[in-house]
mmCIF file of N, CA and C in Angstrom:
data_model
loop_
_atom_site.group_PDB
_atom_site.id
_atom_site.type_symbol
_atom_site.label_atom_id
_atom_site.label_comp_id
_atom_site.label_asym_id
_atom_site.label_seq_id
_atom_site.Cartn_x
_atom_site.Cartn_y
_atom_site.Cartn_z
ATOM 1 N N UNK A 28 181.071 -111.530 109.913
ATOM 2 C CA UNK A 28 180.508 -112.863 109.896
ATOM 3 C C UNK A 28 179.246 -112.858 109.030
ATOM 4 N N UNK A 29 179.114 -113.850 107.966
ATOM 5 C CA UNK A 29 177.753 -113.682 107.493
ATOM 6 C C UNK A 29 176.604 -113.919 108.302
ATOM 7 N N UNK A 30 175.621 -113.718 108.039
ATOM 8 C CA UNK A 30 174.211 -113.572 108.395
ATOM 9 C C UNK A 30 173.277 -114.460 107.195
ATOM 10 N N UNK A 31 172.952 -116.116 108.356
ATOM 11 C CA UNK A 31 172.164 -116.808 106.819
ATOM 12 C C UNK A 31 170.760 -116.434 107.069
ATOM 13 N N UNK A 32 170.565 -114.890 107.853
ATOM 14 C CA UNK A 32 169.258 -114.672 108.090
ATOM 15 C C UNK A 32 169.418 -113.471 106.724
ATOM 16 N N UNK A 33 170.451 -113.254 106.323
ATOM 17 C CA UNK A 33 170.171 -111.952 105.462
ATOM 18 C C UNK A 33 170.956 -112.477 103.902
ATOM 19 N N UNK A 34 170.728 -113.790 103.247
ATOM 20 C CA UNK A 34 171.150 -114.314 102.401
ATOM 21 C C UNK A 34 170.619 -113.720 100.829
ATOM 22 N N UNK A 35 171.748 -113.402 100.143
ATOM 23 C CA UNK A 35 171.112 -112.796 98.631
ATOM 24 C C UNK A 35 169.693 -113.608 98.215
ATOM 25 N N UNK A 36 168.556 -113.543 97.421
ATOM 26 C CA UNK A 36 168.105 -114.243 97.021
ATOM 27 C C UNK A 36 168.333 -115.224 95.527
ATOM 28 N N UNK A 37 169.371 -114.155 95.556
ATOM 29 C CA UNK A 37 169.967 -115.057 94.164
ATOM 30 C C UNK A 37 170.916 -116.086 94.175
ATOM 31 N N UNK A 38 171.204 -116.373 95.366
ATOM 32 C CA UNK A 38 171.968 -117.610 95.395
ATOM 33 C C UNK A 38 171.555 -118.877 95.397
ATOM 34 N N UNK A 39 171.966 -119.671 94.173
ATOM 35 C CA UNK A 39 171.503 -121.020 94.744
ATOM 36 C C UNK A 39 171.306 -121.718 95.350
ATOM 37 N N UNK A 40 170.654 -122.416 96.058
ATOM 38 C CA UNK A 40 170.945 -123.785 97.058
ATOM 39 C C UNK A 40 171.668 -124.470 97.382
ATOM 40 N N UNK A 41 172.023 -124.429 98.528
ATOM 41 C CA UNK A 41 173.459 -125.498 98.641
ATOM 42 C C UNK A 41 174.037 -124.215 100.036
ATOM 43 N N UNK A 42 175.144 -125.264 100.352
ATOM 44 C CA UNK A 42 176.068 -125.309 101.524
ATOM 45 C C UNK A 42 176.745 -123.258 101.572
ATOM 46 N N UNK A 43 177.123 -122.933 100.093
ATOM 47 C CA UNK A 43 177.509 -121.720 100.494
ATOM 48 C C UNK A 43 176.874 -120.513 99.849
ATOM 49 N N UNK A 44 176.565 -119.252 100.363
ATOM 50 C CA UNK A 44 175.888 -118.331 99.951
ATOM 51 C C UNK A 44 176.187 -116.808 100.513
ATOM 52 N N UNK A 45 176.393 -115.952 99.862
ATOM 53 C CA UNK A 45 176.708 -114.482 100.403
ATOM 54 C C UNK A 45 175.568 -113.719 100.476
ATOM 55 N N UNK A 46 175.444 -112.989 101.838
ATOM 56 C CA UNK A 46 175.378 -112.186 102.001
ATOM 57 C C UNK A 46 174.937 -110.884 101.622
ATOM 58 N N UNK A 47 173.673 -109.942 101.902
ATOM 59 C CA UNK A 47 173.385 -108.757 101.382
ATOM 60 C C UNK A 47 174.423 -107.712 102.296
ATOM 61 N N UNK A 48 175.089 -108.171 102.691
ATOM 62 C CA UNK A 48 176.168 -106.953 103.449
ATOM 63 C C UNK A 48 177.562 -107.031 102.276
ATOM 64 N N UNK A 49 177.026 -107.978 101.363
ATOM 65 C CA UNK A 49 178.315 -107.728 100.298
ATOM 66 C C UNK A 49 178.747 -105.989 100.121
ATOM 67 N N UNK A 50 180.402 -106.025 100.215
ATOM 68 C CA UNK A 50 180.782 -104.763 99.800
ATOM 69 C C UNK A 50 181.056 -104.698 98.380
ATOM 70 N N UNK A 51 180.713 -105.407 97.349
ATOM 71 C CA UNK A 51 180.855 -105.523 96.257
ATOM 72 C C UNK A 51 182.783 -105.475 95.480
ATOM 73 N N UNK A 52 183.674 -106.380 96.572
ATOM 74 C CA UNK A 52 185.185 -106.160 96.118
ATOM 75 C C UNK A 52 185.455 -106.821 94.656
ATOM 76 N N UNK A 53 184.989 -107.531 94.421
ATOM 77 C CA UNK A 53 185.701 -108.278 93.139
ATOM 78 C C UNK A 53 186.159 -109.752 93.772
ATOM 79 N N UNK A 54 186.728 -109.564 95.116
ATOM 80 C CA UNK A 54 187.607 -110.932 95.566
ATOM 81 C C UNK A 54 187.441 -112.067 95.013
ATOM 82 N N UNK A 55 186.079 -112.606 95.573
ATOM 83 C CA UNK A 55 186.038 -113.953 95.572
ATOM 84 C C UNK A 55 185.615 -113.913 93.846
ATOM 85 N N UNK A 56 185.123 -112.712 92.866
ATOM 86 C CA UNK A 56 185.114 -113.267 91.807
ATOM 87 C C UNK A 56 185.963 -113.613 91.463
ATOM 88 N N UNK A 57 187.352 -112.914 91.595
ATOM 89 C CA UNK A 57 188.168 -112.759 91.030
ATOM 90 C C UNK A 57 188.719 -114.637 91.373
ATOM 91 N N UNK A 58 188.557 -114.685 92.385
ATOM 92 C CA UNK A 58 189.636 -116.278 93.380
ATOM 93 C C UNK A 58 188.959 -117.390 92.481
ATOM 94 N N UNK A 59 187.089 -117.209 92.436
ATOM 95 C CA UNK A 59 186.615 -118.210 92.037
ATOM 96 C C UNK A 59 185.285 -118.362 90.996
ATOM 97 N N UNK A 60 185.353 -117.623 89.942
ATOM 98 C CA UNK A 60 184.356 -117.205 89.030
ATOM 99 C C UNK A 60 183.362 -118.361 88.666
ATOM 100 N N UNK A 61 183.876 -119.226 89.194
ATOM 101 C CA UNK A 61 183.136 -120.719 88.347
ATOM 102 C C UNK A 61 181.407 -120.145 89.733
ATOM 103 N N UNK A 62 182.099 -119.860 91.107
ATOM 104 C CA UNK A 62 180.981 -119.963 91.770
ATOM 105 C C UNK A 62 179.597 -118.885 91.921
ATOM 106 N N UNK A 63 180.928 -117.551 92.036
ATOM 107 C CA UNK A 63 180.297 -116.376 92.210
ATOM 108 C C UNK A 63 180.490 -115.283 91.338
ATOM 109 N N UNK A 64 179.148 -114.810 90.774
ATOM 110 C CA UNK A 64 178.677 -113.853 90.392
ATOM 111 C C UNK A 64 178.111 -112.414 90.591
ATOM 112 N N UNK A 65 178.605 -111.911 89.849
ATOM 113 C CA UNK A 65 178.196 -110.323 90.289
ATOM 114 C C UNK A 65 176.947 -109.936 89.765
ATOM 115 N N UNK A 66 175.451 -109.714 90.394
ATOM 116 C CA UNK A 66 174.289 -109.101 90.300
ATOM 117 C C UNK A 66 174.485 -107.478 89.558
ATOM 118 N N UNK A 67 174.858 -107.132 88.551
ATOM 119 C CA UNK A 67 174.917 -106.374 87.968
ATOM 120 C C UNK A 67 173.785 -104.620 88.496
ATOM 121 N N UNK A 68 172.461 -104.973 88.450
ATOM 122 C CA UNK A 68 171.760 -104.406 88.897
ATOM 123 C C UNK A 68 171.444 -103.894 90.174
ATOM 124 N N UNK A 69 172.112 -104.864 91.628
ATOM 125 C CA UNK A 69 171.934 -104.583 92.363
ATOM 126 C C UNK A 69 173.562 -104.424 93.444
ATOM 127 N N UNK A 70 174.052 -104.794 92.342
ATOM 128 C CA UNK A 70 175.917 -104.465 92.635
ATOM 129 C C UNK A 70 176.251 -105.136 93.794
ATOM 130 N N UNK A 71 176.058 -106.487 93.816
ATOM 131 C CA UNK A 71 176.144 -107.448 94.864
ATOM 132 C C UNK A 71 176.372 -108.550 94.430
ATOM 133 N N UNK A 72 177.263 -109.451 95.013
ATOM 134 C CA UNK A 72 177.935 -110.808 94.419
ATOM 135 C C UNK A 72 176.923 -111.987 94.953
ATOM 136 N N UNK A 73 176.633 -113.145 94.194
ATOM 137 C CA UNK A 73 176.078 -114.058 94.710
ATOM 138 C C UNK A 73 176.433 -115.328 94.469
ATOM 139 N N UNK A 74 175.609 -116.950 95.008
ATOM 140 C CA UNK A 74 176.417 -117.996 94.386
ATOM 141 C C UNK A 74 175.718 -118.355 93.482
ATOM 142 N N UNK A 75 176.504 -118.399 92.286
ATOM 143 C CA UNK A 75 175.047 -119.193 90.920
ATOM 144 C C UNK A 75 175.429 -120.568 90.858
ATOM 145 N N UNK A 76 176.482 -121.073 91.433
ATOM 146 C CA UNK A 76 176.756 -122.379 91.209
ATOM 147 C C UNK A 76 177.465 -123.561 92.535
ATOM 148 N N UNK A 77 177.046 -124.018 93.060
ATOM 149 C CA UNK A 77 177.669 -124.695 94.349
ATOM 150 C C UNK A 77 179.086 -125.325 94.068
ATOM 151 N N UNK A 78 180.146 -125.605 94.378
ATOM 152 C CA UNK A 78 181.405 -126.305 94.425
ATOM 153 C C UNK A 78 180.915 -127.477 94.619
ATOM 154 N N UNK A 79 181.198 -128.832 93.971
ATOM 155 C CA UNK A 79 180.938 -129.981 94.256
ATOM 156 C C UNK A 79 181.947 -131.129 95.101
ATOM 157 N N UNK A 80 183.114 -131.012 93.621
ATOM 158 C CA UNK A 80 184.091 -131.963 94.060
ATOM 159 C C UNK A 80 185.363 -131.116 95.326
ATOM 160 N N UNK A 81 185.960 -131.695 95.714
ATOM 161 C CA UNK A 81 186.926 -131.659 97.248
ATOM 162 C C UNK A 81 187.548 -130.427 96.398
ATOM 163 N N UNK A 82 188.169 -130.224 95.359
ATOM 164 C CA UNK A 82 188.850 -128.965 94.923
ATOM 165 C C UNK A 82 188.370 -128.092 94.235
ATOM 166 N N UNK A 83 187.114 -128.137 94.090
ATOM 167 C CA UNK A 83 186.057 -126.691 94.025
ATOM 168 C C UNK A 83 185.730 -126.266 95.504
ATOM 169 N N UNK A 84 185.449 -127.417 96.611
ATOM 170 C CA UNK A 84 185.248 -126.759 97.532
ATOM 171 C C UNK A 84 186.441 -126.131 98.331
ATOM 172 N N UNK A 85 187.395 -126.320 98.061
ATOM 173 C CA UNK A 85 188.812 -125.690 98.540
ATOM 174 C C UNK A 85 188.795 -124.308 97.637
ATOM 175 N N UNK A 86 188.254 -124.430 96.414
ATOM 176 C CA UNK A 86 188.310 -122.946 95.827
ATOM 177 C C UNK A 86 187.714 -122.062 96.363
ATOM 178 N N UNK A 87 186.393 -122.599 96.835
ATOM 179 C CA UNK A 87 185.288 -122.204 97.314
ATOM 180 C C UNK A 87 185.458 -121.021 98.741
ATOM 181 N N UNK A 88 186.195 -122.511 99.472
ATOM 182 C CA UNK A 88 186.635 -122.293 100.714
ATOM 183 C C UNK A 88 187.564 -120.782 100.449
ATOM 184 N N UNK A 89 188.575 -121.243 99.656
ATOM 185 C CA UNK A 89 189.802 -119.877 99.462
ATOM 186 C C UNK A 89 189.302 -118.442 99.357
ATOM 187 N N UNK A 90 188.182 -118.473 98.705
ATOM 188 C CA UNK A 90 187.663 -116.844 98.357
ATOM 189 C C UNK A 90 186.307 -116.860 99.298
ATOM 190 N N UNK A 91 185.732 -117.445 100.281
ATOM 191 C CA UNK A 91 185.703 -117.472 101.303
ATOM 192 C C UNK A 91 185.875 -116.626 102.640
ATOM 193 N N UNK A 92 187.410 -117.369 102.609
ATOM 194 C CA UNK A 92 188.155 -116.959 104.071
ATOM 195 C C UNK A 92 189.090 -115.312 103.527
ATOM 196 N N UNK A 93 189.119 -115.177 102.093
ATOM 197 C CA UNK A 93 189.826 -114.031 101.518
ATOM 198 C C UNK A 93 188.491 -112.691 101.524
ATOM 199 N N UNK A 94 187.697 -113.304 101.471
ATOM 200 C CA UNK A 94 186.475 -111.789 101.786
ATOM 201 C C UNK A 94 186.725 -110.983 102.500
ATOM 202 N N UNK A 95 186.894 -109.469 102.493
ATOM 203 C CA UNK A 95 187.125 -108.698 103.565
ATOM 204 C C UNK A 95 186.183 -108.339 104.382
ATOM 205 N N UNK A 96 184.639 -108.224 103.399
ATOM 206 C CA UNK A 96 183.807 -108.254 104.756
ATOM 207 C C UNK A 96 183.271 -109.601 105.230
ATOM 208 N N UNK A 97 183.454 -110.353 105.011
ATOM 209 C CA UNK A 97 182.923 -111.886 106.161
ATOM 210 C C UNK A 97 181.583 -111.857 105.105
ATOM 211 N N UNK A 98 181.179 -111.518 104.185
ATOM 212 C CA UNK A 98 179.883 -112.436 103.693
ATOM 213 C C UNK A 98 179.713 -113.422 103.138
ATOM 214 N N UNK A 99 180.713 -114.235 102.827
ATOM 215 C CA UNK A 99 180.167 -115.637 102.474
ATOM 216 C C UNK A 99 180.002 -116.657 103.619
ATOM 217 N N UNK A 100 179.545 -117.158 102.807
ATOM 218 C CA UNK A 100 178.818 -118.561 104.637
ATOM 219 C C UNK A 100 178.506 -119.581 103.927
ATOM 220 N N UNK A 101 178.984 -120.366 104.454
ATOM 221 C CA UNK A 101 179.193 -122.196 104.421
ATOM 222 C C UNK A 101 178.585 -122.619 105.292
ATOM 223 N N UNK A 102 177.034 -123.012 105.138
ATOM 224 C CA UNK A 102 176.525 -123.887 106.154
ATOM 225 C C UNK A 102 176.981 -125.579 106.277
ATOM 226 N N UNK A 103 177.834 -125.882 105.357
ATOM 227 C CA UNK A 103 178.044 -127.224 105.446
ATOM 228 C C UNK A 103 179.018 -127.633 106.699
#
């Protein structure tokens, strides 16, 4: 389950954000690149960009619920 007490600092603002317990898989880049980015330096994925419309947030949602360790989080 994520932790929005332990949120990357590199994620933007807004409704969804991962996690410093990222295991660094590729997943959700792979599901949804428009949102999440890989921190190169600190080998941890984050959100650089929020999903807006109903089928970004379904993308959103998809790589999401596909994380194997539970770090993304949707406060919306």
């Amino acid at each position: 389950m994520p932790d929005p007490n332990d949120k990357n600092p590199l994620n933007v603002p807004g409704n969804y954000y991962n996690d410093l317990s990222c295991i660094d898989c590729d997943m959700c880049r792979d599901l949804a690149p428009e949102f999440f980015m890989r921190d190169e330096e600190e080998g941890l994925t984050y959100v650089w960009r929020q999903p807006l419309t109903a089928t970004e947030i379904a993308k959103a949602e998809e790589a999401r619920l596909a994380c194997p360790s539970e770090t993304i989080g949707n406060d919306g």
